[in-house]
Coordinates of C-alpha atoms in Angstrom, one line a residue:
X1 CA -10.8 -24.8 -1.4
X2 CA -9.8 -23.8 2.1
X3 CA -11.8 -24.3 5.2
X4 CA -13.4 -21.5 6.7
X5 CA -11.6 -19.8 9.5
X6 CA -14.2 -17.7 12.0
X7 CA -13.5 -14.3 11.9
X8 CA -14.0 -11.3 14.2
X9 CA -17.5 -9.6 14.1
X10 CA -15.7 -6.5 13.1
X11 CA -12.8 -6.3 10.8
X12 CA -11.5 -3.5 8.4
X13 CA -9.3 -4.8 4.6
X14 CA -7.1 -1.6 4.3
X15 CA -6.0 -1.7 0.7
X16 CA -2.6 0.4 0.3
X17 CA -1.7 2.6 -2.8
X18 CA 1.3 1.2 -5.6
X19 CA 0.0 2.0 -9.0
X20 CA -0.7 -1.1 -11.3
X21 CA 1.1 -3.5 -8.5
X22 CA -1.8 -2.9 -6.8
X23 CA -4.0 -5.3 -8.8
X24 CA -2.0 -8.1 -6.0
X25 CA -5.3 -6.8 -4.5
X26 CA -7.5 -8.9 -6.6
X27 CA -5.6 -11.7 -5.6
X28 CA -6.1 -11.0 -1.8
X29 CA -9.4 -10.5 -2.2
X30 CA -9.8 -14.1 -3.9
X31 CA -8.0 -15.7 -0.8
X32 CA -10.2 -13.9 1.7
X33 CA -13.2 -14.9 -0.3
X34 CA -12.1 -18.8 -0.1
X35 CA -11.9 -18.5 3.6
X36 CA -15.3 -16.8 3.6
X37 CA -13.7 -13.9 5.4
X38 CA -16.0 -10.6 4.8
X39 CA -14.7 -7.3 6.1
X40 CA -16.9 -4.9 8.2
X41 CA -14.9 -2.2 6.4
X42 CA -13.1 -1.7 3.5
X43 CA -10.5 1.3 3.4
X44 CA -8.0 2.4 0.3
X45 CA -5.8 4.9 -0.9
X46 CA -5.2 5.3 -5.0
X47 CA -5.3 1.3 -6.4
X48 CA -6.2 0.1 -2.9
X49 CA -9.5 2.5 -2.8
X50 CA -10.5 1.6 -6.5
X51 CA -11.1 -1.9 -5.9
X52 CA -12.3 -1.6 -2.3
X53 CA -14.7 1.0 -4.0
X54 CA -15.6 -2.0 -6.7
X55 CA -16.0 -4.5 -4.1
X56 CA -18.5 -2.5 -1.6
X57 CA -20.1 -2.7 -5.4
X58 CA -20.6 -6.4 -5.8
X59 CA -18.0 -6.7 -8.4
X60 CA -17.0 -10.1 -8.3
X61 CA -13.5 -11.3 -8.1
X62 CA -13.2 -12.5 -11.2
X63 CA -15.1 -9.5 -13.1
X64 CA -11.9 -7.6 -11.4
X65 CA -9.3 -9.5 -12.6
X66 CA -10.7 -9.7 -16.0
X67 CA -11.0 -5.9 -16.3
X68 CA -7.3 -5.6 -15.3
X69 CA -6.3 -8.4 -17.5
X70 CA -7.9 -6.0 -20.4
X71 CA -6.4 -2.8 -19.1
X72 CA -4.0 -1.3 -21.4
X73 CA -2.0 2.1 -21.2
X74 CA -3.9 4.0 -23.7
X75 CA -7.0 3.3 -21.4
X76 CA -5.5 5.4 -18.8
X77 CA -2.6 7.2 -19.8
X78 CA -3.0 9.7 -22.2
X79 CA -0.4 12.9 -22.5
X80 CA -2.0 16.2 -22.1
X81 CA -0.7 17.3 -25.1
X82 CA -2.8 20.8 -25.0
X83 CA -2.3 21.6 -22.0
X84 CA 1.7 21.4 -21.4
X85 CA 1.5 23.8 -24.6
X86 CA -0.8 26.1 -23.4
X87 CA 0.3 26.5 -19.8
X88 CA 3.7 24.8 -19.3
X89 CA 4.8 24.6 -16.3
X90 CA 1.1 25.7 -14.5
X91 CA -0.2 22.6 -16.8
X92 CA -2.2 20.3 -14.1
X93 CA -0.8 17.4 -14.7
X94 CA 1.2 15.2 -17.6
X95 CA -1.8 12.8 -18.4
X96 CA -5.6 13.5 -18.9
X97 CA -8.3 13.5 -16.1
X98 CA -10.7 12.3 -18.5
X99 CA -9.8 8.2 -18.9
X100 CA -9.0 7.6 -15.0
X101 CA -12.3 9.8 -14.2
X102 CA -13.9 7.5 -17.1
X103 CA -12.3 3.9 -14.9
X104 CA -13.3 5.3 -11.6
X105 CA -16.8 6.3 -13.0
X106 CA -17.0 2.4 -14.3
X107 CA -15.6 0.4 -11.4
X108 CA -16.8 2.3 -8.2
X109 CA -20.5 2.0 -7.2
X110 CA -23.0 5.0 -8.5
X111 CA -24.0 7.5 -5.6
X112 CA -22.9 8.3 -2.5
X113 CA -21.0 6.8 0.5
X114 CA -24.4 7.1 2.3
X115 CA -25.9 4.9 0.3
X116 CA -23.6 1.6 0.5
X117 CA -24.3 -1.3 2.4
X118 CA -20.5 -1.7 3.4
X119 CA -18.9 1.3 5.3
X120 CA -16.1 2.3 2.5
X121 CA -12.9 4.6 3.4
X122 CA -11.0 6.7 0.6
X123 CA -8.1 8.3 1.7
X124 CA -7.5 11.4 0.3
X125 CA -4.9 14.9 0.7
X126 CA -6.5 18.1 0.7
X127 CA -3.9 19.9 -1.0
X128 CA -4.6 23.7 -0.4
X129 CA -5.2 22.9 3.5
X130 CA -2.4 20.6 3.7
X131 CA -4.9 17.2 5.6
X132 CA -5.8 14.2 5.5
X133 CA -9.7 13.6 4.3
X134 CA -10.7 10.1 4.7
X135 CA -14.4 10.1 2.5
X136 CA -17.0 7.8 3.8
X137 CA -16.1 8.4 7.9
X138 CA -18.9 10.5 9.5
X139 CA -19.8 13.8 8.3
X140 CA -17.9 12.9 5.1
X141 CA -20.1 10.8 3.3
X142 CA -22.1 12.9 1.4
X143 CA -20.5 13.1 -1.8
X144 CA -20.2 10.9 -4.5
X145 CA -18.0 8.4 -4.4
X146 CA -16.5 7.8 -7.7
X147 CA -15.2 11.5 -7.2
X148 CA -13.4 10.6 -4.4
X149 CA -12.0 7.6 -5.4
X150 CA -10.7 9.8 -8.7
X151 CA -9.3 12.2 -6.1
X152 CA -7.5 9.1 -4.3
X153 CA -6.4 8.0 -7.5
X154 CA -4.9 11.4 -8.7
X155 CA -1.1 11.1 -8.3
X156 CA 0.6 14.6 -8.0
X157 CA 1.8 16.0 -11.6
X158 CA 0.7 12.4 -13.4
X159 CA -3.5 13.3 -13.0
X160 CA -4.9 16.8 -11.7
X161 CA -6.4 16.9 -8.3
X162 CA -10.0 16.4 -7.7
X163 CA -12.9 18.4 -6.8
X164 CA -14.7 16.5 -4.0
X165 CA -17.1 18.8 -1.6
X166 CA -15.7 21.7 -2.6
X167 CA -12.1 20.6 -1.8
X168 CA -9.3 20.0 -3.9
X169 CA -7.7 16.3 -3.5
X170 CA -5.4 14.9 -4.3
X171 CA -4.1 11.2 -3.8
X172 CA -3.7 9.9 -0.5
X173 CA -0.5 8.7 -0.4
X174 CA 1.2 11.8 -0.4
X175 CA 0.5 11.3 3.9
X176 CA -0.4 8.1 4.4
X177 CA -0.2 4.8 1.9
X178 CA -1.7 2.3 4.1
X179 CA -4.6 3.7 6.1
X180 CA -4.7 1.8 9.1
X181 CA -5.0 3.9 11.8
X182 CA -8.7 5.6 10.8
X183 CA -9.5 2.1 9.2
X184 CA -9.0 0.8 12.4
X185 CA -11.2 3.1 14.6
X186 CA -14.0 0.1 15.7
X187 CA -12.6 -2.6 14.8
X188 CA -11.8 -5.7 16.3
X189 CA -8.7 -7.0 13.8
X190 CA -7.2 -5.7 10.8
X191 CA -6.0 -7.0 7.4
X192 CA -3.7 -4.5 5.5
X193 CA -2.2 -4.9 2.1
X194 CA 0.8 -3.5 1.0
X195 CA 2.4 -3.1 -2.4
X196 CA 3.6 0.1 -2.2
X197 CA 6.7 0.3 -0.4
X198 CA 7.7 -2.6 1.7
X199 CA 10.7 -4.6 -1.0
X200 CA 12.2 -1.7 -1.8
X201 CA 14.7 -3.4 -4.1
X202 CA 18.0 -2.1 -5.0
X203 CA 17.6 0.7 -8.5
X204 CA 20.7 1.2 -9.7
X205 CA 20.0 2.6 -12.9
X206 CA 17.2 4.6 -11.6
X207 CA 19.3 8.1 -12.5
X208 CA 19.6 7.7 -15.8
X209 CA 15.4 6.7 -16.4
X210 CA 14.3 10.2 -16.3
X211 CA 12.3 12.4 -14.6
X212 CA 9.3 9.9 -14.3
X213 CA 11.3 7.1 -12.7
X214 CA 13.6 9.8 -10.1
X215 CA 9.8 10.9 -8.9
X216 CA 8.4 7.8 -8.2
X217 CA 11.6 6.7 -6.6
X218 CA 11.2 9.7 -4.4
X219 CA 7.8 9.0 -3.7
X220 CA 8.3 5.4 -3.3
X221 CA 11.0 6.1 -0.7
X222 CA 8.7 9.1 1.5
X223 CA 5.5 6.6 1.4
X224 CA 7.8 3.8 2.7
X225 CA 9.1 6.1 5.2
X226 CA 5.8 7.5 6.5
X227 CA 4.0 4.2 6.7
X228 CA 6.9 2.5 9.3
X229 CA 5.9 4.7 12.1
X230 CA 2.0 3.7 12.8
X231 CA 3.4 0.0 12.5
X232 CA 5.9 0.2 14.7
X233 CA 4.8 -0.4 18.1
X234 CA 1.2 -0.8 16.5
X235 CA -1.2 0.2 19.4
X236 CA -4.9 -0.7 17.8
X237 CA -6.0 -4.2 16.8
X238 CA -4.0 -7.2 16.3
X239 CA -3.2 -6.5 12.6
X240 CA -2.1 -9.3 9.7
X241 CA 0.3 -7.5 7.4
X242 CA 0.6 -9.2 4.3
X243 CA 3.0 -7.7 1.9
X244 CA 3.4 -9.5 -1.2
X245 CA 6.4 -9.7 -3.4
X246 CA 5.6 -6.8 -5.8
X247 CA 8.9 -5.1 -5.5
X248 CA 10.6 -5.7 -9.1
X249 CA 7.5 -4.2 -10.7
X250 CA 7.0 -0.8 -11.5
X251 CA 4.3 1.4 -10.5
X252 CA 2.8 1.8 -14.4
X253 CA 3.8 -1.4 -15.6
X254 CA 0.9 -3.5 -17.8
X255 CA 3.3 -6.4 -18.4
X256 CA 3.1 -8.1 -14.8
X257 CA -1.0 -8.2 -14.2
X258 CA -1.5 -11.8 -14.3
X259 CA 2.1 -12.2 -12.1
X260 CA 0.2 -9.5 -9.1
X261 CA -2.8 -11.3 -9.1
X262 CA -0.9 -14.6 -8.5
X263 CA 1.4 -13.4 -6.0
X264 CA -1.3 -11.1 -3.8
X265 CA -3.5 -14.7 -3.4
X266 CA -0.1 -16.2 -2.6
X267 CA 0.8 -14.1 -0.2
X268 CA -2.6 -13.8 1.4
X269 CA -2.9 -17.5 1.6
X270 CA 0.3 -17.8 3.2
X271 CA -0.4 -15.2 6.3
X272 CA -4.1 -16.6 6.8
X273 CA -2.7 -19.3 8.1
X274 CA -1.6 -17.6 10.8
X275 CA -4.9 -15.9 11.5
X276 CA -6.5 -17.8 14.6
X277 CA -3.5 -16.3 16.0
X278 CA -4.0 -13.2 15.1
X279 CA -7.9 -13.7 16.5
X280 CA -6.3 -14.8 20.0
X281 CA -4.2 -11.6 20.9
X282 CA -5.1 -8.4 22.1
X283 CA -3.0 -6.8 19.7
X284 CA 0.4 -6.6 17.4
X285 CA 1.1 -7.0 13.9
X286 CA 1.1 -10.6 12.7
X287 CA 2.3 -13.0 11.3
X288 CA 5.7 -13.6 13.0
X289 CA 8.5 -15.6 13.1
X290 CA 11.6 -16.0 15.0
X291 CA 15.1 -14.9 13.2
X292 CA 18.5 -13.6 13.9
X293 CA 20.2 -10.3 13.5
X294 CA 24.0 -11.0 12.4
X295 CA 26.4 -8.5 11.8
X296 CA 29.2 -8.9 9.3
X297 CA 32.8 -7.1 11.2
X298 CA 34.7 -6.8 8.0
X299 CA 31.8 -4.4 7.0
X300 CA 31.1 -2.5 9.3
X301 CA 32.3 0.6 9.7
X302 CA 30.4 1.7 13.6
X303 CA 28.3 4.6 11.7
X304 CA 25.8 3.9 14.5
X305 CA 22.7 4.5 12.5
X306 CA 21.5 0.6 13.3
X307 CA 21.8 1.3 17.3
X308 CA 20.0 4.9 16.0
X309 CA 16.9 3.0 14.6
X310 CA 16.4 -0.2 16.9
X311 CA 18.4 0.7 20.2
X312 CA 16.3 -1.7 21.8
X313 CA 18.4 -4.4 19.6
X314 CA 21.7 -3.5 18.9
X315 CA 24.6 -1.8 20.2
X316 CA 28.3 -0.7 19.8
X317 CA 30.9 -2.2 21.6
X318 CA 34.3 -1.0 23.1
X319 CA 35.4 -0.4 19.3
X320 CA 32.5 1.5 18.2
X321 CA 31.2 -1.7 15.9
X322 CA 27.5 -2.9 16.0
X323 CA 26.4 -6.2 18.4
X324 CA 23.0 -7.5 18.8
X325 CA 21.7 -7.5 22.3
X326 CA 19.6 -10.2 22.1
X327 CA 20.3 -13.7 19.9
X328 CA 17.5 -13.9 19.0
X329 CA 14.1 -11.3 18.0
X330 CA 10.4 -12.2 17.2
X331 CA 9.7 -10.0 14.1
X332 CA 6.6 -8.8 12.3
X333 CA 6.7 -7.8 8.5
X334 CA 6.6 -4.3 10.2
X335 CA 9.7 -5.0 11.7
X336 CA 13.6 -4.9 10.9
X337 CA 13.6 -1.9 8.5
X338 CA 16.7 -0.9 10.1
X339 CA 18.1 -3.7 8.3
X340 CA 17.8 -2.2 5.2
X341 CA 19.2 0.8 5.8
X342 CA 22.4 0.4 7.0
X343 CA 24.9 2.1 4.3
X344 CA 27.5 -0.7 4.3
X345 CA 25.3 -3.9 3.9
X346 CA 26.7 -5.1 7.4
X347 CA 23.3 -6.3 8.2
X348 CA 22.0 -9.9 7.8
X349 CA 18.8 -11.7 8.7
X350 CA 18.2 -15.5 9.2
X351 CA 15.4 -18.0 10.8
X352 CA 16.3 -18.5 14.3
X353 CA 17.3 -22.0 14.6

């Protein structure tokens, strides 16, 4: 068992959305618990606020893992069959409301957000007014909370929206995977999870796996998107980003539980060891680590959109092909997305040496 590390009196867990990947949570939540690390807050979107919701609960850790381990498609996915038939293309949604109502009803705690002991945050969309509605901040914790979690939960087209306060939501993500910046309001640090978006890994054969597959791809890619800009240039708390390698899985897959579990306690383990560092700054995302931009000639082609992203690294010299201005970059998970996006592959990281 690991020694205890002191923590801040005030620190928010910000659980991100990613479908079944997110059971890495459990594993996260295991690590934390070895280093007797207990948040102030725990905030969520879809996955992330379903067992965030079960932990404000008192489930144990190893209650959570054993429900996943026993989770099987038919518990949650079931096609609605009737409805597609009757309505078509107005049907709600491709799967029932009914068995992920049913899971939310058994995991999160009975009442209302009022009534925990542990502030909780579910991030929500309203969809007809087009906002984010974060359940359980002031003035929004009157309702109950499995009902919110549902609504967190409820994936556009896959689950219809929920009713929550006379609102209809819908889940989270759709604005804002990883809800750090309303997570963070009070705090001192902040731990955020994410298995959403971060490895987005190479699909080649993505086109030819259907409708199902293209949409998540979509989604995958706008979440990923949206949640670079609050980390970059992070301006609350210091922040330790731990992203565990979830990438290869897909969102609905039952095959890999076991595997997330490992790999989120891994991964947590891993960055914890940088957090007395993380309790030492006044802010930034952590942890980091020295490495070195290189860019491969034959390959690139001087499209720019490297100097586009991170101007503040690299350039284009007298014949329009990319440099790096610095040799070397201190770099947050957060960091170096532009990496990934150049169109030719020019791009390299390495450790500094």
């Amino acid at each position: 068992m690991s020694a205890s590390v002191p923590s801040p009196k005030r620190f928010a867990l910000v659980l991100g959305g990613g479908g079944l990947k997110g059971f890495a949570h459990i594993g996260v939540l295991r690590a934390l618990e070895e280093r007797g690390l207990v948040p102030t807050t725990y905030a969520g979107t879809s996955i992330g606020a379903l067992i965030g919701a079960a932990a404000v609960g008192g489930m144990t850790v190893d209650e959570m893992a054993r429900r996943a381990m026993a989770l099987q498609r038919r518990d949650l996915f079931r096609l609605n069959h009737f409805g597609m038939l009757k309505d078509r293309i107005r049907a709600a949604s491709f799967y029932m409301e009914e068995p992920l109502r049913a899971l939310c009803r058994a995991v999160a705690p009975a009442g209302t957000f009022d009534a925990l002991g542990t502030r909780l945050l579910v991030n929500t969309v309203d969809v007809e007014r087009g906002v984010q509605i974060v359940w359980g901040r002031p003035g929004l914790t009157n309702v109950d909370v499995a009902d919110a979690v549902y609504a967190s939960c409820a994936l556009p087209g896959y689950f219809p929206p929920g009713r929550v306060d006379g609102r209809t939501c819908i889940d989270g993500g759709t604005i804002d995977n990883l809800p750090v910046n309303i997570a963070a309001l009070g705090m001192d640090a902040i731990i955020a999870v994410d298995v959403g978006n971060a490895d987005l890994t190479h699909a080649s054969e993505v086109a030819n796996e259907g409708f199902s597959a293209i949409f998540m791809r979509a989604a995958s890619i706008m979440m990923h998107a949206l949640q670079q800009s609050p980390l970059q240039g992070w301006p609350g708390p210091p922040m330790m980003l731990v992203r565990p390698r979830v990438g290869h899985v897909g969102w609905f897959s039952f095959a890999h539980t076991e595997e997330l579990i490992r790999e989120g306690y891994r991964a947590a383990r891993e960055a914890l060891q940088h957090f007395d560092a993380l309790l030492e700054a006044p802010g930034g995302v952590f942890p980091r680590r020295l490495v070195r931009v290189q860019v491969d000639g034959s390959r690139c082609t001087g499209c720019g959109a490297c100097v586009a992203l991170a101007p503040q690294l690299m350039a284009l010299d007298s014949r329009g092909r990319a440099y790096t201005l610095t040799q070397s970059v201190e770099w947050s998970p957060a960091d170096g997305d532009f990496v990934r996006q150049c169109p030719t592959g020019a791009l390299h990281v390495k450790p500094a040496a």
